Coordinates of C-alpha atoms in Angstrom, one line a residue:
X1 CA 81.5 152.5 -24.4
X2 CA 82.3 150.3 -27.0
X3 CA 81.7 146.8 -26.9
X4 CA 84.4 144.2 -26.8
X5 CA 84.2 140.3 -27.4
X6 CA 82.6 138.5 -30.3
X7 CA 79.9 136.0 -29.7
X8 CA 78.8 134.0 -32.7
X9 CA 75.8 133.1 -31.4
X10 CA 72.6 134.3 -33.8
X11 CA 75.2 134.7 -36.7
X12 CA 74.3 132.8 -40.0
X13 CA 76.2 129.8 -41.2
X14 CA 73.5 130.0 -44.5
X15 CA 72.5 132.2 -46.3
X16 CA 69.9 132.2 -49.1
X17 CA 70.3 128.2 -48.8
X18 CA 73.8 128.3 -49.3
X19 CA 77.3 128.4 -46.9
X20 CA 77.5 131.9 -45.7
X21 CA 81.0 133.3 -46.5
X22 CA 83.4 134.5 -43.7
X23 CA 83.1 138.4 -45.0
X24 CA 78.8 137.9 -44.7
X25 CA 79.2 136.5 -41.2
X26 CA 81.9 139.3 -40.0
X27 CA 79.3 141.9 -41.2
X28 CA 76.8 140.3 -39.2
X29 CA 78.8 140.3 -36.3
X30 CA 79.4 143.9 -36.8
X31 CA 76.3 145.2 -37.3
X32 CA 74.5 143.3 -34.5
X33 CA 77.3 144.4 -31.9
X34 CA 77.4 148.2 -33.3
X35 CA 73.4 147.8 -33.1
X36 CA 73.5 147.1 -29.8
X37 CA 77.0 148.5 -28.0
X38 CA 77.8 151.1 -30.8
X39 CA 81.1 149.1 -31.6
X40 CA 82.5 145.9 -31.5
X41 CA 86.7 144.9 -30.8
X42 CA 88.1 141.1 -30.7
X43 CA 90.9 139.2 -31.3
X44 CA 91.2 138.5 -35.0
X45 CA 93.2 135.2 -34.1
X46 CA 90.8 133.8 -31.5
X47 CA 87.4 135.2 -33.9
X48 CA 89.1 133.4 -36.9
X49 CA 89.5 130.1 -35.1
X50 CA 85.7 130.1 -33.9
X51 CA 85.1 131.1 -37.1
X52 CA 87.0 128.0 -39.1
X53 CA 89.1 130.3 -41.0
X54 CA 92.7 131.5 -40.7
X55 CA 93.8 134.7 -39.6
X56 CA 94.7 135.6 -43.0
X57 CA 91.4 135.3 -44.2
X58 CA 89.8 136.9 -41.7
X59 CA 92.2 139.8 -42.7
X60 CA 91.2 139.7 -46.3
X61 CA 87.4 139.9 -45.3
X62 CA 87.7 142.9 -42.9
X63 CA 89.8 144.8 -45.8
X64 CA 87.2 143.7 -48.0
X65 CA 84.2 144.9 -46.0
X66 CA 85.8 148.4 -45.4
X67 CA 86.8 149.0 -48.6
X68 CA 83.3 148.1 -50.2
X69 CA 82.1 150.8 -47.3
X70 CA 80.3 148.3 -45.2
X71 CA 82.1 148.8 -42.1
X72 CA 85.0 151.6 -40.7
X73 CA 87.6 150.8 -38.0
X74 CA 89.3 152.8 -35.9
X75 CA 92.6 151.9 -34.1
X76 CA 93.1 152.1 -30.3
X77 CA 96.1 152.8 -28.5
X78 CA 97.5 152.2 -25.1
X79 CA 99.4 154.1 -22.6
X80 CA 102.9 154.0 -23.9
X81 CA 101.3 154.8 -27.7
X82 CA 101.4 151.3 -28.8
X83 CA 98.5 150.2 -31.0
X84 CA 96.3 147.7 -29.2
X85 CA 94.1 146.6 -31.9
X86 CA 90.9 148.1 -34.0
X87 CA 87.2 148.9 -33.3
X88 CA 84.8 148.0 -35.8
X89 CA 81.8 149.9 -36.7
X90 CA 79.1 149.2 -39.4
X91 CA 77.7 151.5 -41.5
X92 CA 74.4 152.1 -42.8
X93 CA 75.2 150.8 -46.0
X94 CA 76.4 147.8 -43.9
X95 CA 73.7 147.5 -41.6
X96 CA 71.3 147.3 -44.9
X97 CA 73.5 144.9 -46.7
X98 CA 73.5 142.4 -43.2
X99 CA 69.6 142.5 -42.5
X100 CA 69.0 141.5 -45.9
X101 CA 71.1 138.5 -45.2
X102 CA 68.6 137.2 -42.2
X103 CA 65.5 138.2 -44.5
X104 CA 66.4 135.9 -47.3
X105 CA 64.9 132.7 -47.0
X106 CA 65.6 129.6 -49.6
X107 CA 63.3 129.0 -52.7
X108 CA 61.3 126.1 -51.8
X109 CA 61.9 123.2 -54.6
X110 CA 59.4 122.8 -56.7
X111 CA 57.3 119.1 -56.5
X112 CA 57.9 116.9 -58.8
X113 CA 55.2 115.5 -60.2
X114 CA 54.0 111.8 -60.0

């Protein structure tokens, strides 16, 4: 059964010692919720707030991340026909692109000398 709801908890904020975009931390979500519950659905206008982006950007980071072939959704539909939302799903090209993501660790500075 796919999963629903969106917890953020274990998602990067940085990346590589830099901000992590919204699109990297949507993958993440993804990938970690298809990993473990096959599929993950949410409210883009409650994920967006917790995410401390608009709904429009949130848009533009899901259209982004499917047409780059990182993740596929799939609408679902309720009993009268109406369209109730999407289910996300990452794909292996995803899931390869994400786990990258919690592999990179910052470049230590270099010392400067006395």
């Amino acid at each position: 059964m796919p999963g629903t709801g969106a917890s953020l908890t274990g998602v990067s904020n940085r990346i590589n010692g830099r901000h992590a975009f919204i699109h990297e931390r949507v993958l993440e979500l993804i990938v970690r919720e298809t990993e473990l519950r096959e599929s993950v659905s949410f409210s883009k206008a409650d994920l967006a707030r917790r995410l401390g982006c608009c709904d429009r950007t949130l848009d533009r980071a899901l259209t982004r991340l499917r047409r780059e072939g990182l993740i596929i959704s799939e609408p679902t539909y309720g009993p009268s026909g109406a369209q109730l939302g999407n289910v996300y799903r990452a794909t292996e090209e995803g899931k390869q692109v994400a786990h990258r993501f919690t592999r990179e660790k910052p470049k230590p500075k270099p010392e400067a000398d006395a």
